């Protein structure tokens, strides 16, 4: 779900007449956002306030913020583009993202009541010591870095498209500029400040998508049925547009591939570290469930509008033009916004500017959340528990340094791989979350016999299988959309590893925990938990049990 390269000079949806006011308004918006962010920046030197806002976020505010976490540049452009080009298959992916909220809703109360807010803390529920926390940091980085690469790259390409410069050089420059802006935001952000920005993003995104969709329906005499018929007629495959199997990446891979994709999208989306961090910021376990209920309603509305936007783009612009610019359709919302109103009108400039601002907000908040969660994991789970523990002030400084470092690594890799189709990075990130987080949490919450060896077998074994099967999948070699199309080592026949890696992670966790061993395992676990509490692990510096 990453945009392929745009050909130089292929498209200028804004037009020369509107470009200057669009860019001016966009830059003003960016300046206001950054000013607001620095105003919200916390000067508190307490790590707990930065990490989880002192567990003080009310359900409605946190629910809006959780919904905002799902409005990313990938969902905004990839989901609507998938619907525009691939019809039913794109719609199925959107539905999976909504179902993922249900999975997180089932675990939200237990996550909050556990008193932990990082994967390291959750992994240590039944396995004390530094190894589980180190494993959590590795998993968090394996999830985070690919997402940063893809989102920054998508942001740079979208920004270049909006200013009418789609050459490789312009895209790289825009990627670097967007990355630097995000790094500035992330370096001063805390959970409470980003929550307010997320809350603002939700109604702005919903309103913008609703206006674009309504303007598209107006072109078909306010008849949604006529719009859908036009979308089918102008699709790449009218006979199969509303049937499964039109997405070329998975065509011909069979029903097991479909099951694997569903597993990865549903479980992977639900188990993202930044979502777990936000759920843990709720006041109580009950508040966490209420926040998830609010988020489910808002996110459902957002994805319904994305589906409508995708069909509208197919009807107004046409799959041929959308696919000619981007093989995955991720320019569909921009193309649609440039077509629903006549050239030369002020309303058209305003609409395109609104889409650009929503895209910037999506990049700003999503990349910051992902980066912040990774930095918290590194700082709280690894660096703050070294031989010489950090003070509160030292931990905050270390957190800021880690945020900038993680963002810089993601930006450097994004620029370095700009010319390559790196779609597999998103599926790999989701696969790692589904494989290395979900089984471990289910066992930790529901099986008292789950121990350190079972955790490490499940996490590291699952990570190794995800990496191996992704490398051997059609997303890396042997297909036209692969990283290396000419090479042929695609021995694993499915698009994602979830159908193998998730059951295997459960199996490894069980085998590791039930291994033959000497007696007294329950006593050892009890002593380990007591020792972890004495070290402050279960207290997470005093804010875990309120």
Coordinates of C-alpha atoms in Angstrom, one line a residue:
X1 CA 0.0 0.0 0.0
X2 CA 2.7 2.5 -0.9
X3 CA 2.6 4.8 -3.8
X4 CA 4.7 3.9 -6.8
X5 CA 6.9 6.6 -8.4
X6 CA 5.1 9.2 -10.3
X7 CA 6.6 9.9 -13.7
X8 CA 8.1 13.3 -14.2
X9 CA 5.6 15.8 -15.4
X10 CA 2.8 13.3 -15.6
X11 CA 0.2 15.2 -13.6
X12 CA -0.5 18.6 -12.3
X13 CA -4.0 18.4 -10.7
X14 CA -3.8 21.9 -9.1
X15 CA -3.0 23.9 -12.2
X16 CA -0.7 26.8 -12.6
X17 CA -3.5 29.4 -11.9
X18 CA -4.4 27.9 -8.5
X19 CA -0.9 26.7 -7.4
X20 CA 0.3 30.0 -5.7
X21 CA -2.8 30.4 -3.5
X22 CA -2.8 26.7 -2.6
X23 CA 0.8 26.7 -1.6
X24 CA 0.5 29.9 0.3
X25 CA -2.5 28.7 2.2
X26 CA -0.8 25.4 2.9
X27 CA 2.3 27.0 4.2
X28 CA 0.3 29.2 6.5
X29 CA -1.5 26.2 7.8
X30 CA 1.7 24.4 8.5
X31 CA 3.1 27.4 10.4
X32 CA -0.1 27.6 12.5
X33 CA 0.1 23.9 13.3
X34 CA 3.7 24.1 14.4
X35 CA 3.0 27.2 16.5
X36 CA 0.1 25.4 18.2
X37 CA 2.3 22.3 18.8
X38 CA 5.0 24.3 20.5
X39 CA 2.3 26.0 22.6
X40 CA 1.0 22.6 23.7
X41 CA 4.4 21.2 24.4
X42 CA 4.8 20.2 28.0
X43 CA 7.6 21.6 30.2
X44 CA 7.0 18.9 32.8
X45 CA 10.1 16.8 33.6
X46 CA 8.0 13.8 34.8
X47 CA 8.3 10.9 32.4
X48 CA 4.9 9.6 33.3
X49 CA 3.2 12.8 32.2
X50 CA 4.9 12.7 28.8
X51 CA 4.2 9.0 28.3
X52 CA 0.6 8.6 29.4
X53 CA -0.6 12.1 30.4
X54 CA -0.8 10.9 34.0
X55 CA -3.6 8.5 33.0
X56 CA -5.9 11.5 33.1
X57 CA -7.4 11.5 29.6
X58 CA -11.3 11.4 29.7
X59 CA -13.0 8.8 27.6
X60 CA -14.4 11.2 25.0
X61 CA -11.1 13.0 24.4
X62 CA -9.2 9.8 24.2
X63 CA -11.8 8.2 22.0
X64 CA -11.4 11.1 19.5
X65 CA -7.7 10.7 19.7
X66 CA -7.8 7.0 19.1
X67 CA -10.0 7.6 16.1
X68 CA -7.4 10.2 14.9
X69 CA -4.7 7.5 15.2
X70 CA -6.4 5.6 12.3
X71 CA -6.5 8.7 10.0
X72 CA -3.0 8.3 8.6
X73 CA -1.7 9.3 5.2
X74 CA -1.7 5.6 4.3
X75 CA -5.4 5.1 5.1
X76 CA -6.4 8.4 3.6
X77 CA -4.8 7.7 0.3
X78 CA -4.3 3.9 0.2
X79 CA -7.8 2.9 1.3
X80 CA -9.7 5.2 -1.0
X81 CA -7.3 4.4 -3.9
X82 CA -7.7 0.7 -3.3
X83 CA -11.5 1.1 -3.6
X84 CA -11.2 3.3 -6.7
X85 CA -9.0 0.8 -8.6
X86 CA -9.9 -2.6 -7.1
X87 CA -13.5 -2.2 -6.0
X88 CA -14.5 -5.1 -3.7
X89 CA -11.0 -6.0 -2.7
X90 CA -10.3 -2.5 -1.6
X91 CA -13.5 -2.4 0.3
X92 CA -12.6 -5.6 2.1
X93 CA -9.4 -4.1 3.3
X94 CA -11.3 -1.1 4.7
X95 CA -13.7 -3.5 6.6
X96 CA -10.8 -5.3 8.1
X97 CA -9.5 -2.1 9.5
X98 CA -12.8 -1.5 11.2
X99 CA -12.9 -5.0 12.6
X100 CA -9.5 -4.4 14.1
X101 CA -11.0 -1.9 16.5
X102 CA -13.2 -4.8 17.8
X103 CA -10.1 -6.8 18.6
X104 CA -8.5 -3.9 20.5
X105 CA -11.8 -3.3 22.3
X106 CA -11.7 -6.8 23.7
X107 CA -8.2 -6.3 25.1
X108 CA -8.5 -2.6 26.1
X109 CA -9.6 -3.1 29.6
X110 CA -7.0 -5.7 30.4
X111 CA -4.3 -3.5 28.9
X112 CA -5.3 -0.6 31.1
X113 CA -5.8 -2.7 34.2
X114 CA -2.4 -4.3 33.8
X115 CA -0.8 -1.0 34.7
X116 CA 1.6 -1.1 31.8
X117 CA 1.8 1.2 28.7
X118 CA 4.6 -0.4 26.6
X119 CA 5.1 -3.8 25.1
X120 CA 8.0 -4.3 27.5
X121 CA 5.7 -3.8 30.4
X122 CA 3.1 -6.1 29.0
X123 CA 5.6 -8.8 28.1
X124 CA 6.9 -8.7 31.7
X125 CA 3.6 -9.6 33.2
X126 CA 4.6 -13.3 33.3
X127 CA 8.3 -13.0 32.4
X128 CA 10.5 -10.7 34.5
X129 CA 14.0 -9.5 33.7
X130 CA 15.6 -7.5 30.9
X131 CA 15.2 -10.1 28.1
X132 CA 11.4 -9.6 27.6
X133 CA 11.8 -5.8 27.6
X134 CA 14.6 -6.0 25.1
X135 CA 12.5 -8.3 22.9
X136 CA 9.7 -5.7 23.1
X137 CA 12.0 -3.0 22.0
X138 CA 13.1 -5.1 19.0
X139 CA 9.5 -5.8 18.0
X140 CA 8.5 -2.1 18.4
X141 CA 11.3 -1.0 16.1
X142 CA 10.5 -3.8 13.6
X143 CA 7.0 -2.4 13.4
X144 CA 7.9 1.3 13.6
X145 CA 10.8 1.8 11.1
X146 CA 9.0 0.3 8.1
X147 CA 5.9 2.4 8.8
X148 CA 8.0 5.6 9.1
X149 CA 9.7 4.9 5.8
X150 CA 6.4 4.3 4.0
X151 CA 4.5 7.2 5.5
X152 CA 7.3 9.8 5.0
X153 CA 7.7 8.6 1.4
X154 CA 4.0 8.9 0.7
X155 CA 3.9 12.3 2.3
X156 CA 6.8 13.6 0.1
X157 CA 5.2 12.2 -3.1
X158 CA 1.8 13.7 -2.2
X159 CA 3.3 17.1 -1.3
X160 CA 5.2 17.2 -4.6
X161 CA 2.1 16.3 -6.5
X162 CA 0.2 19.1 -4.9
X163 CA 2.7 21.7 -6.0
X164 CA 2.8 20.3 -9.5
X165 CA 6.4 18.9 -9.3
X166 CA 6.3 15.2 -9.7
X167 CA 10.0 14.5 -10.6
X168 CA 12.1 12.3 -8.5
X169 CA 14.2 15.1 -7.2
X170 CA 11.2 17.2 -6.1
X171 CA 9.7 14.1 -4.4
X172 CA 12.9 13.5 -2.4
X173 CA 13.1 17.2 -1.4
X174 CA 9.5 17.2 -0.2
X175 CA 10.1 14.0 1.7
X176 CA 13.0 15.5 3.5
X177 CA 11.1 18.7 4.3
X178 CA 8.1 16.9 5.6
X179 CA 10.4 14.6 7.6
X180 CA 12.1 17.6 9.2
X181 CA 8.8 19.2 10.1
X182 CA 7.6 16.0 11.7
X183 CA 10.8 15.7 13.6
X184 CA 10.4 19.2 15.0
X185 CA 6.9 18.2 16.1
X186 CA 7.9 14.9 17.6
X187 CA 10.8 16.4 19.5
X188 CA 8.5 18.6 21.6
X189 CA 5.4 16.4 21.7
X190 CA 3.9 14.5 24.6
X191 CA 0.8 12.4 24.7
X192 CA -1.6 15.1 25.9
X193 CA -0.5 17.6 23.3
X194 CA -0.7 15.2 20.5
X195 CA -4.2 14.2 21.7
X196 CA -5.5 17.7 21.1
X197 CA -4.1 17.7 17.6
X198 CA -5.7 14.3 16.9
X199 CA -9.0 15.6 18.2
X200 CA -8.9 18.5 15.7
X201 CA -7.9 16.2 12.9
X202 CA -10.9 14.0 13.1
X203 CA -13.7 16.5 12.3
X204 CA -11.5 18.2 9.7
X205 CA -10.9 15.0 7.9
X206 CA -14.5 13.8 8.1
X207 CA -15.9 17.2 6.9
X208 CA -13.4 17.4 4.0
X209 CA -14.1 13.8 2.8
X210 CA -17.9 14.4 3.1
X211 CA -17.7 17.6 1.1
X212 CA -15.6 16.0 -1.7
X213 CA -18.0 13.0 -1.8
X214 CA -21.1 15.2 -1.9
X215 CA -19.7 17.3 -4.7
X216 CA -19.0 14.1 -6.7
X217 CA -22.5 12.9 -6.1
X218 CA -23.8 16.3 -7.4
X219 CA -22.2 15.6 -10.7
X220 CA -24.5 12.6 -11.1
X221 CA -27.7 14.5 -10.3
X222 CA -27.5 13.5 -6.6
X223 CA -28.0 9.8 -7.5
X224 CA -25.6 7.5 -5.6
X225 CA -26.7 4.6 -7.8
X226 CA -25.7 6.4 -10.9
X227 CA -22.3 7.3 -9.4
X228 CA -21.7 3.6 -8.5
X229 CA -22.7 2.5 -12.0
X230 CA -20.3 5.1 -13.5
X231 CA -17.5 3.8 -11.2
X232 CA -18.1 0.2 -12.5
X233 CA -18.2 1.4 -16.1
X234 CA -14.9 3.4 -15.8
X235 CA -13.1 0.7 -13.7
X236 CA -10.3 -1.4 -15.2
X237 CA -12.5 -4.5 -15.1
X238 CA -16.2 -3.7 -15.1
X239 CA -17.2 -7.3 -14.9
X240 CA -15.2 -8.0 -11.8
X241 CA -15.0 -4.7 -10.1
X242 CA -17.6 -5.6 -7.5
X243 CA -16.3 -9.2 -7.1
X244 CA -13.2 -10.5 -5.2
X245 CA -10.0 -11.1 -7.1
X246 CA -9.4 -7.9 -8.9
X247 CA -6.4 -6.8 -6.9
X248 CA -3.4 -7.8 -9.0
X249 CA -1.1 -8.2 -6.1
X250 CA -3.1 -11.2 -4.8
X251 CA -4.9 -12.5 -7.9
X252 CA -4.5 -16.2 -8.4
X253 CA -3.0 -16.8 -4.9
X254 CA -6.1 -18.7 -3.7
X255 CA -8.4 -18.5 -0.6
X256 CA -5.6 -19.2 1.9
X257 CA -3.9 -16.0 0.8
X258 CA -7.1 -14.1 1.4
X259 CA -7.4 -15.6 4.9
X260 CA -3.7 -14.6 5.6
X261 CA -4.3 -11.0 4.5
X262 CA -7.4 -10.7 6.7
X263 CA -5.4 -12.1 9.7
X264 CA -2.6 -9.7 9.2
X265 CA -4.7 -6.5 8.6
X266 CA -7.1 -7.2 11.5
X267 CA -4.6 -8.3 14.2
X268 CA -1.7 -6.1 13.0
X269 CA -3.8 -2.9 13.0
X270 CA -5.1 -3.7 16.5
X271 CA -1.7 -4.4 18.0
X272 CA 0.2 -1.3 17.0
X273 CA 2.4 -0.1 19.9
X274 CA 1.1 3.5 19.6
X275 CA -2.5 2.4 20.0
X276 CA -1.6 0.3 23.1
X277 CA 0.1 3.4 24.6
X278 CA -3.0 5.5 24.0
X279 CA -5.3 2.9 25.5
X280 CA -3.1 2.7 28.6
X281 CA -3.5 6.5 29.0
X282 CA -7.2 6.0 30.0
X283 CA -8.3 6.8 33.5
X284 CA -9.6 3.3 34.2
X285 CA -10.2 0.0 32.4
X286 CA -13.8 1.0 32.0
X287 CA -12.8 4.4 30.6
X288 CA -10.6 2.5 28.1
X289 CA -13.5 0.5 26.8
X290 CA -15.6 3.6 26.6
X291 CA -12.8 5.4 24.6
X292 CA -12.7 2.4 22.2
X293 CA -16.4 2.6 21.7
X294 CA -16.2 6.3 20.8
X295 CA -13.3 5.5 18.5
X296 CA -15.1 2.7 16.8
X297 CA -18.0 4.9 15.8
X298 CA -15.8 7.8 14.5
X299 CA -13.5 5.4 12.7
X300 CA -16.4 3.6 11.1
X301 CA -17.7 6.9 9.8
X302 CA -14.2 7.8 8.5
X303 CA -13.9 4.5 6.6
X304 CA -17.4 4.7 5.2
X305 CA -16.4 8.1 3.7
X306 CA -13.2 6.6 2.4
X307 CA -15.2 4.0 0.6
X308 CA -17.5 6.6 -0.9
X309 CA -14.5 8.7 -1.9
X310 CA -13.0 5.7 -3.7
X311 CA -16.1 5.0 -5.7
X312 CA -16.5 8.7 -6.4
X313 CA -12.9 8.9 -7.7
X314 CA -13.5 5.9 -10.0
X315 CA -16.7 7.5 -11.3
X316 CA -15.4 11.0 -11.8
X317 CA -11.7 10.5 -12.7
X318 CA -11.7 6.9 -14.0
X319 CA -9.5 4.0 -13.1
X320 CA -7.4 4.4 -16.3
X321 CA -6.1 7.9 -15.3
X322 CA -5.7 7.0 -11.6
X323 CA -3.8 3.9 -12.4
X324 CA -1.6 5.7 -15.0
X325 CA -0.3 8.0 -12.3
X326 CA -0.1 5.5 -9.4
X327 CA -0.5 1.7 -9.8
X328 CA -2.1 1.5 -6.3
X329 CA -4.4 4.5 -6.8
X330 CA -3.2 6.6 -3.9
X331 CA -3.6 9.9 -5.8
X332 CA -7.3 9.2 -6.1
X333 CA -8.4 11.7 -3.4
X334 CA -6.3 14.5 -4.9
X335 CA -7.4 13.8 -8.4
X336 CA -11.0 13.8 -7.2
X337 CA -10.7 17.1 -5.4
X338 CA -9.3 18.7 -8.5
X339 CA -12.2 17.5 -10.7
X340 CA -15.4 18.0 -8.7
X341 CA -15.3 21.8 -9.2
X342 CA -14.5 23.9 -12.2
X343 CA -11.1 25.3 -12.9
X344 CA -10.6 28.9 -12.0
X345 CA -13.1 28.9 -9.1
X346 CA -12.2 30.0 -5.6
X347 CA -14.1 27.0 -4.2
X348 CA -11.8 24.7 -6.0
X349 CA -8.7 26.3 -4.5
X350 CA -10.2 26.0 -1.1
X351 CA -11.1 22.4 -1.5
X352 CA -7.7 21.4 -2.8
X353 CA -6.1 23.3 0.1
X354 CA -8.3 21.5 2.5
X355 CA -7.2 18.1 1.2
X356 CA -3.6 19.2 1.4
X357 CA -4.1 20.3 5.0
X358 CA -5.8 17.0 6.0
X359 CA -2.9 15.1 4.4
X360 CA -0.4 17.2 6.3
X361 CA -2.2 16.7 9.6
X362 CA -2.4 13.0 8.9
X363 CA 1.4 12.8 8.3
X364 CA 2.2 15.0 11.3
X365 CA 0.1 13.1 13.8
X366 CA 0.6 9.6 12.5
X367 CA 4.4 9.7 12.2
X368 CA 4.7 11.5 15.5
X369 CA 2.6 8.9 17.3
X370 CA 4.5 6.0 15.8
X371 CA 7.9 7.6 16.5
X372 CA 6.9 8.6 20.1
X373 CA 5.8 5.1 20.9
X374 CA 9.0 3.6 19.6
X375 CA 11.1 6.2 21.6
X376 CA 9.1 5.5 24.8
X377 CA 9.7 1.8 24.4
X378 CA 13.5 2.3 23.9
X379 CA 13.7 4.8 26.8
X380 CA 11.4 3.2 29.4
X381 CA 12.1 -0.5 28.7
X382 CA 15.8 -0.5 27.9
X383 CA 17.8 2.7 28.5
X384 CA 16.1 3.7 31.8
X385 CA 16.8 0.2 33.2
X386 CA 20.5 0.1 32.5
X387 CA 23.1 -0.5 35.2
X388 CA 23.0 3.2 36.0
X389 CA 19.3 4.1 36.0
X390 CA 18.3 7.5 34.7
X391 CA 16.7 10.2 36.8
X392 CA 13.4 11.7 35.7
X393 CA 15.1 14.6 33.9
X394 CA 17.6 12.3 32.3
X395 CA 14.9 10.0 31.1
X396 CA 13.0 12.9 29.5
X397 CA 16.2 14.1 27.7
X398 CA 16.9 10.5 26.6
X399 CA 13.3 10.3 25.3
X400 CA 13.7 13.4 23.2
X401 CA 17.0 12.2 21.8
X402 CA 15.5 8.8 21.0
X403 CA 12.5 10.5 19.2
X404 CA 14.9 12.5 16.9
X405 CA 17.1 9.4 16.3
X406 CA 14.2 7.2 15.3
X407 CA 12.7 9.8 13.0
X408 CA 16.1 10.5 11.4
X409 CA 16.6 6.7 10.7
X410 CA 13.1 6.5 9.2
X411 CA 13.7 9.6 7.0
X412 CA 17.1 8.4 5.8
X413 CA 15.8 5.0 4.8
X414 CA 12.8 6.6 3.2
X415 CA 15.0 8.8 1.0
X416 CA 17.4 5.9 0.3
X417 CA 14.7 3.6 -0.9
X418 CA 12.6 6.3 -2.7
X419 CA 13.1 4.7 -6.1
X420 CA 12.0 1.2 -5.1
X421 CA 8.6 -0.3 -4.7
X422 CA 8.6 -1.1 -1.0
X423 CA 5.0 -2.2 -0.5
X424 CA 6.1 -5.2 1.4
X425 CA 7.3 -3.0 4.3
X426 CA 3.7 -2.2 5.3
X427 CA 2.6 -5.9 5.2
X428 CA 5.8 -6.8 7.1
X429 CA 5.0 -4.3 9.8
X430 CA 1.5 -5.5 10.2
X431 CA 2.6 -9.1 10.2
X432 CA 5.1 -8.5 13.0
X433 CA 2.4 -6.8 15.1
X434 CA -0.1 -9.6 14.5
X435 CA 2.5 -12.3 15.1
X436 CA 4.7 -11.0 17.9
X437 CA 2.2 -9.0 20.0
X438 CA -1.3 -10.6 19.8
X439 CA -0.3 -14.2 20.8
X440 CA 1.9 -12.9 23.6
X441 CA -0.8 -10.7 25.0
X442 CA -3.5 -13.4 24.8
X443 CA -1.2 -15.8 26.7
X444 CA -0.1 -13.2 29.2
X445 CA -3.7 -12.2 30.1
X446 CA -5.3 -15.6 30.0
X447 CA -2.7 -18.3 30.7
X448 CA -0.9 -18.4 34.1
X449 CA 1.6 -21.0 32.8
X450 CA 3.0 -18.7 30.2
X451 CA 6.6 -18.0 31.2
X452 CA 9.8 -16.3 29.9
X453 CA 11.0 -19.0 27.6
X454 CA 7.5 -19.3 26.0
X455 CA 7.4 -15.5 25.5
X456 CA 10.9 -15.4 23.9
X457 CA 10.2 -18.4 21.7
X458 CA 6.9 -16.9 20.6
X459 CA 8.3 -13.4 20.0
X460 CA 11.7 -14.1 18.4
X461 CA 10.4 -17.2 16.5
X462 CA 7.5 -15.3 15.2
X463 CA 9.7 -12.4 14.1
X464 CA 12.1 -14.7 12.3
X465 CA 9.3 -16.5 10.5
X466 CA 7.7 -13.1 9.4
X467 CA 11.1 -11.9 8.1
X468 CA 11.9 -15.1 6.3
X469 CA 8.4 -15.6 4.7
X470 CA 8.2 -11.9 3.7
X471 CA 11.6 -12.2 1.9
X472 CA 10.4 -15.4 0.1
X473 CA 7.0 -13.9 -0.8
X474 CA 5.9 -12.5 -4.2
X475 CA 6.1 -9.0 -2.7
X476 CA 10.0 -9.1 -2.9
X477 CA 10.7 -11.1 -6.0
X478 CA 9.1 -12.8 -9.0
X479 CA 6.2 -10.4 -9.8
X480 CA 5.8 -7.1 -11.6
X481 CA 5.2 -5.2 -8.4
X482 CA 7.9 -6.8 -6.3
X483 CA 11.1 -5.2 -5.0
X484 CA 13.2 -7.2 -7.5
X485 CA 10.9 -8.3 -10.3
X486 CA 13.6 -10.0 -12.3
X487 CA 14.7 -12.3 -9.4
X488 CA 12.8 -15.5 -8.6
X489 CA 13.1 -16.7 -5.0
X490 CA 9.4 -16.3 -4.3
X491 CA 9.1 -19.8 -2.8
X492 CA 6.4 -18.8 -0.3
X493 CA 3.1 -18.6 -2.3
X494 CA 1.2 -16.0 -0.3
X495 CA 1.2 -12.3 -0.1
X496 CA 1.5 -12.1 3.8
X497 CA 2.9 -14.6 6.3
X498 CA 0.0 -14.4 8.8
X499 CA -1.6 -17.7 8.0
X500 CA 1.6 -19.4 9.1
X501 CA 3.3 -17.0 11.5
X502 CA 0.4 -16.3 13.9
X503 CA -0.5 -20.0 14.6
X504 CA 3.2 -20.8 14.8
X505 CA 3.7 -18.0 17.4
X506 CA 0.9 -19.5 19.5
X507 CA 2.5 -22.9 19.2
X508 CA 6.0 -21.7 20.1
X509 CA 4.6 -19.9 23.1
X510 CA 2.9 -23.1 24.3
X511 CA 5.9 -25.3 23.6
X512 CA 8.4 -23.0 25.3
X513 CA 6.2 -22.7 28.4
X514 CA 5.4 -26.4 28.7
X515 CA 9.0 -27.6 28.2
X516 CA 10.3 -30.3 30.5
X517 CA 11.9 -28.6 33.5
X518 CA 12.6 -29.0 37.2
X519 CA 9.8 -28.5 39.8
X520 CA 8.9 -25.2 41.3
X521 CA 8.2 -23.2 38.2
X522 CA 5.2 -21.5 39.8
X523 CA 7.4 -20.5 42.7
X524 CA 10.1 -19.2 40.4
X525 CA 7.4 -17.2 38.5
X526 CA 6.1 -15.7 41.8
X527 CA 9.6 -14.8 42.9
X528 CA 10.3 -13.2 39.5
X529 CA 7.2 -11.1 39.6
X530 CA 8.0 -10.0 43.1
X531 CA 11.5 -9.1 42.1
X532 CA 10.1 -7.2 39.1
X533 CA 7.8 -5.2 41.3
X534 CA 10.6 -4.4 43.7
X535 CA 12.5 -3.0 40.8
X536 CA 9.6 -0.8 39.8
X537 CA 8.7 -2.8 36.7
X538 CA 5.0 -3.3 37.6
X539 CA 4.8 0.2 38.9
X540 CA 6.1 1.9 35.8
X541 CA 7.5 4.6 38.1
X542 CA 4.4 5.0 40.2
X543 CA 1.5 5.6 37.9
X544 CA 0.4 2.1 36.9
X545 CA -2.2 1.3 39.5
X546 CA -4.6 4.2 40.0

